[in-house]
Coordinates of C-alpha atoms in Angstrom, one line a residue:
M1 CA 106.5 107.5 125.8
G2 CA 102.7 107.5 126.4
V3 CA 99.7 107.1 124.1
S4 CA 96.7 109.3 124.0
I5 CA 93.7 107.2 122.8
L6 CA 91.4 109.6 121.0
I7 CA 87.8 108.6 120.0
P8 CA 85.3 111.1 118.5
V9 CA 81.8 110.0 119.3
Y10 CA 78.6 110.6 117.5
N11 CA 75.3 108.9 118.5
F12 CA 77.0 105.6 119.3
N13 CA 77.2 103.7 122.8
I14 CA 80.9 103.2 123.2
T15 CA 80.7 101.3 126.6
S16 CA 82.0 98.0 125.2
L17 CA 84.8 99.7 123.1
V18 CA 86.1 101.8 126.1
N19 CA 85.9 98.7 128.6
A20 CA 87.8 96.7 126.2
L21 CA 90.5 99.3 125.9
A22 CA 90.7 100.0 129.7
T23 CA 91.1 96.3 130.3
Q24 CA 93.9 95.9 127.9
L25 CA 95.5 99.2 129.3
I26 CA 95.6 97.7 132.9
K27 CA 97.3 94.5 131.4
A28 CA 99.7 96.4 129.4
G29 CA 100.8 98.7 132.4
K30 CA 101.8 101.5 130.0
E31 CA 101.4 105.2 130.3
A32 CA 98.2 106.1 128.5
E33 CA 95.0 108.0 128.6
I34 CA 91.6 107.5 126.8
I35 CA 89.9 110.9 125.6
L36 CA 86.2 110.7 124.5
L37 CA 84.8 113.7 122.5
D38 CA 81.0 113.7 121.9
D39 CA 80.0 115.7 118.9
G40 CA 76.6 116.9 119.4
S41 CA 75.0 113.4 119.9
D42 CA 71.4 112.8 121.4
L43 CA 71.3 113.3 125.1
S44 CA 70.4 109.8 125.8
V45 CA 73.5 108.7 124.2
V46 CA 75.6 111.3 126.0
S47 CA 74.3 110.2 129.4
D48 CA 75.4 106.7 128.8
N49 CA 78.7 107.3 127.5
Q50 CA 79.4 110.3 130.2
L51 CA 79.5 107.5 132.7
L52 CA 82.7 106.1 131.2
Q53 CA 84.7 109.0 132.8
N54 CA 84.5 107.1 136.1
I55 CA 87.0 104.6 134.6
P56 CA 90.7 105.3 135.5
A57 CA 92.4 107.2 132.8
V58 CA 89.3 108.0 130.8
S59 CA 88.1 111.6 130.3
F60 CA 84.8 112.7 128.6
H61 CA 84.4 116.1 126.6
R62 CA 81.5 117.3 124.7
N63 CA 80.6 119.7 121.6
E64 CA 77.3 121.2 122.2
K65 CA 76.7 121.2 118.4
N66 CA 78.0 118.8 115.8
E67 CA 81.3 120.1 114.2
G68 CA 82.2 117.2 112.0
R69 CA 84.9 114.6 112.3
M70 CA 88.0 116.6 111.3
A71 CA 87.2 119.4 113.7
S72 CA 86.7 116.8 116.5
R73 CA 89.9 115.2 115.9
Q74 CA 91.7 118.5 115.9
K75 CA 90.1 119.2 119.3
L76 CA 91.1 115.8 120.7
S77 CA 94.6 116.3 119.7
R78 CA 94.6 119.5 121.7
L79 CA 93.2 117.8 124.7
A80 CA 95.8 114.9 124.6
R81 CA 99.1 115.1 126.6
Y82 CA 101.1 112.1 125.3
E83 CA 103.6 111.9 122.5
Y84 CA 101.7 109.4 120.4
F85 CA 98.0 109.7 119.3
L86 CA 95.9 106.5 118.6
F87 CA 92.6 107.6 116.8
L88 CA 89.8 105.2 116.8
D89 CA 86.4 105.5 115.2
C90 CA 83.5 105.2 117.8
D91 CA 81.9 102.2 116.0
S92 CA 84.9 100.0 116.3
E93 CA 85.0 96.8 118.2
I94 CA 88.3 95.4 119.8
I95 CA 88.7 91.8 118.3
K96 CA 92.5 91.2 119.3
E97 CA 93.6 90.6 122.8
D98 CA 97.0 92.2 121.9
F99 CA 95.5 95.1 120.1
L100 CA 97.1 97.9 122.4
S101 CA 100.3 95.9 123.1
T102 CA 100.8 95.7 119.3
Y103 CA 100.7 99.5 119.1
F104 CA 102.8 100.0 122.3
D105 CA 105.5 97.9 120.7
L106 CA 105.5 100.1 117.5
V107 CA 105.8 103.1 119.8
E108 CA 109.0 101.6 121.3
K109 CA 110.3 101.2 117.7
D110 CA 109.6 105.0 117.2
M111 CA 107.2 104.5 114.3
I112 CA 105.8 107.8 112.8
L113 CA 102.5 106.5 111.3
V114 CA 100.7 103.3 111.5
T115 CA 97.4 102.1 110.3
G116 CA 95.9 99.0 111.7
G117 CA 93.1 98.6 109.4
R118 CA 89.4 97.4 109.5
V119 CA 87.5 94.3 109.0
Y120 CA 83.7 93.2 108.8
A121 CA 81.9 90.4 110.1
D122 CA 82.5 87.3 107.9
T123 CA 78.8 86.4 107.8
A124 CA 76.4 88.6 105.7
P125 CA 73.7 90.4 107.7
S126 CA 70.2 88.8 107.5
D127 CA 68.8 92.4 107.0
C128 CA 68.8 93.4 103.2
D129 CA 69.0 97.0 104.4
L130 CA 72.6 96.4 105.7
M131 CA 73.8 94.4 102.7
L132 CA 75.2 97.2 100.6
H133 CA 77.6 98.6 103.5
W134 CA 78.6 95.0 104.4
K135 CA 79.3 94.1 100.7
Y136 CA 81.3 97.4 100.2
G137 CA 83.2 96.9 103.5
T138 CA 84.1 93.5 102.9
G139 CA 84.9 94.0 99.3
R140 CA 86.7 97.4 99.3
E141 CA 87.9 98.1 102.8
S142 CA 88.8 94.7 104.5
R143 CA 92.3 93.5 103.7
K144 CA 94.4 90.5 105.1
A145 CA 98.0 91.0 105.8
G146 CA 100.1 90.9 102.8
R147 CA 102.5 93.2 100.9
N148 CA 100.2 93.2 97.6
N149 CA 97.0 93.8 99.3
A150 CA 97.6 95.8 102.5
P151 CA 95.4 98.9 102.4
G152 CA 96.6 102.5 102.2
F153 CA 96.1 105.1 105.0
M154 CA 92.7 104.7 106.8
S155 CA 91.7 107.1 109.5
N156 CA 89.4 104.7 111.6
N157 CA 92.3 103.1 113.4
F158 CA 95.6 104.7 113.3
L159 CA 98.8 105.6 115.4
I160 CA 100.7 108.8 114.7
K161 CA 103.4 110.8 116.5
K162 CA 102.0 114.0 117.9
E163 CA 104.5 116.3 116.2
T164 CA 103.5 114.6 112.8
F165 CA 99.7 115.1 113.3
N166 CA 100.2 118.8 114.3
Q167 CA 102.0 119.4 110.9
L168 CA 98.9 118.4 109.1
D169 CA 97.3 121.0 107.0
N170 CA 93.7 121.2 108.4
S171 CA 92.6 124.5 106.7
L172 CA 90.4 122.8 104.2
Q173 CA 87.6 121.7 106.3
L174 CA 85.6 118.9 104.7
P175 CA 81.9 119.1 105.9
G176 CA 80.0 116.0 107.1
Y177 CA 81.3 112.7 105.8
G178 CA 83.9 111.5 103.4
H179 CA 87.5 111.7 102.3
E180 CA 89.3 113.0 105.5
D181 CA 91.5 110.0 105.3
S182 CA 92.4 110.7 101.6
W183 CA 93.2 114.2 102.5
W184 CA 95.5 113.3 105.2
G185 CA 96.9 110.4 103.3
M186 CA 98.0 112.6 100.3
Q187 CA 99.7 115.1 102.8
F188 CA 101.7 112.2 104.2
E189 CA 102.7 111.2 100.7
R190 CA 103.7 114.7 99.8
A191 CA 105.7 115.0 103.0
G192 CA 107.5 111.6 102.4
I193 CA 106.0 109.9 105.4
Q194 CA 105.5 106.2 104.9
C195 CA 102.4 104.7 106.4
Y196 CA 103.2 101.3 107.9
Y197 CA 100.4 98.7 107.9
A198 CA 100.4 96.7 111.2
N199 CA 97.6 94.2 110.4
N200 CA 96.0 95.3 113.8
P201 CA 92.4 95.7 112.8
V202 CA 89.1 96.6 114.6
L203 CA 85.6 95.3 113.6
H204 CA 83.4 97.8 112.1
A205 CA 80.6 97.2 114.5
A206 CA 77.8 99.3 112.9
L207 CA 76.5 98.7 109.4
E208 CA 74.2 101.5 108.2
K209 CA 71.0 101.1 106.2
A210 CA 71.5 101.3 102.4
D211 CA 69.7 104.6 101.9
V212 CA 71.9 106.3 104.8
F213 CA 75.0 104.7 103.3
L214 CA 74.1 106.0 99.8
A215 CA 73.5 109.5 101.3
K216 CA 76.9 109.4 103.0
S217 CA 78.6 108.2 99.9
E218 CA 76.9 111.1 97.9
N219 CA 78.2 113.7 100.5
A220 CA 81.6 112.3 100.2
L221 CA 81.5 113.3 96.5
V222 CA 80.9 116.8 97.5
N223 CA 84.1 116.6 99.6
L224 CA 85.9 115.1 96.7
L225 CA 85.0 118.2 94.5
L226 CA 86.3 120.4 97.2
L227 CA 89.6 118.4 97.1
E228 CA 89.8 118.7 93.3
K229 CA 89.9 122.5 93.6
N230 CA 92.9 122.3 96.1
I231 CA 94.9 119.2 95.1
D232 CA 96.9 118.1 91.9
K233 CA 94.5 115.9 89.9
D234 CA 97.1 113.3 89.3
L235 CA 97.6 112.9 93.1
L236 CA 93.8 112.6 93.6
S237 CA 93.7 110.0 90.9
R238 CA 96.3 107.8 92.5
H239 CA 94.5 107.9 95.8
I240 CA 90.8 107.8 94.9
K241 CA 89.7 105.3 92.2
I242 CA 86.3 107.0 91.4
F243 CA 88.2 110.3 90.8
S244 CA 90.4 108.6 88.4
W245 CA 87.6 107.4 86.3
Y246 CA 85.9 110.8 86.5
N247 CA 89.2 112.6 85.6
R248 CA 89.8 110.3 82.7
L249 CA 86.4 110.9 81.2
K250 CA 86.7 114.6 81.7
K251 CA 90.1 114.6 79.8
T252 CA 88.8 112.6 77.0
G253 CA 85.5 114.6 76.6
L254 CA 83.4 111.5 77.3
S255 CA 81.6 112.9 80.5
G256 CA 78.5 113.9 78.4
P257 CA 78.2 110.5 76.5
Y258 CA 78.7 108.6 79.8
L259 CA 75.8 110.6 81.6
F260 CA 73.6 110.0 78.4
F261 CA 74.1 106.2 78.3
E262 CA 73.9 106.0 82.2
K263 CA 70.6 108.0 82.7
P264 CA 68.2 105.1 81.5
F265 CA 69.8 102.9 84.1
H266 CA 70.3 105.3 86.9
N267 CA 67.2 104.5 89.0
Y268 CA 67.7 100.8 88.3
F269 CA 71.2 101.0 89.7
R270 CA 69.8 102.7 92.8
K271 CA 67.0 100.1 93.3
N272 CA 69.4 97.4 93.1
L273 CA 71.7 98.9 95.7
L274 CA 68.7 98.8 98.0
T275 CA 68.2 95.1 97.7
C276 CA 69.6 91.8 99.3
K277 CA 71.9 91.6 96.3
P278 CA 73.5 94.9 95.5
K279 CA 76.2 95.1 92.9
L280 CA 79.3 97.1 93.5
F281 CA 79.7 97.6 90.0
F282 CA 76.3 99.3 89.8
F283 CA 77.3 101.3 93.0
D284 CA 80.5 102.6 91.1
C285 CA 78.5 103.6 87.9
Y286 CA 75.8 105.2 90.1
R287 CA 78.3 107.2 92.0
L288 CA 80.2 108.2 89.0
A289 CA 77.1 109.8 87.4
V290 CA 76.2 111.6 90.5
L291 CA 79.8 113.0 90.8
M292 CA 79.7 114.3 87.1
K293 CA 76.2 115.9 87.7
M294 CA 77.6 117.7 90.9
A295 CA 80.6 118.9 89.0
K296 CA 78.4 120.3 86.2
S297 CA 76.1 122.1 88.8
V298 CA 79.1 123.8 90.4
V299 CA 81.0 125.0 87.2

């Protein structure tokens, strides 16, 4: 069985990533393809990445306008021709020499769904602007192997059977950034599909500045409210910690008091998150208040 390596791209030079994958493909000698789909990037980025289609087994496609990550992944799945899909985010860096061979071995075992995980650099960035993203990544997303601390489904680096992916409900389109993996992970749970953790991570190679990271985090809250309208709240609470807190406060009638007591500290929390020493507790308090305000405005 072959593997289609599918990479949605937005404003990121993926030359190093594709070269690393192509090198490992040659060594593995397995049936595979690499499909790149640019999602409305700047022309300078497109011109660089487009050259990668000269590499054997690599093809390049382009959306004229940005359509978002979910739509891009669906389009990639329609372009793919093999029985397994390996989805990778474009800002991934391959750090294991046996990265692809690990996945090929799992294909031979007829696995249905595998997540490889994500890690961040061990050393903190020297640029304070990048500290919030690094601290969140190392504290909340990076995991070492182990039954008790293995992550749940993460969409930045996962292997899935084509037939399983095609059964996903993609009718709920989540705009912009945030919670696509949550939506899919909950569908897998409802379908009784277990996600196997392979401890086969990629390095997150592109930290974002704190103000950009905060903006994306707030957009993710918009998507979370969309999920609330379509998914059982108990299921959402099990998968998304901030929703669990939000749901508890709503049930107990404490949303108003929380906003009242958080309001004097809200700007202080935000200022801290833009410094060299951001606190993830402040990040959680800040997002929880933003989520509650958003929920009130759409009622």
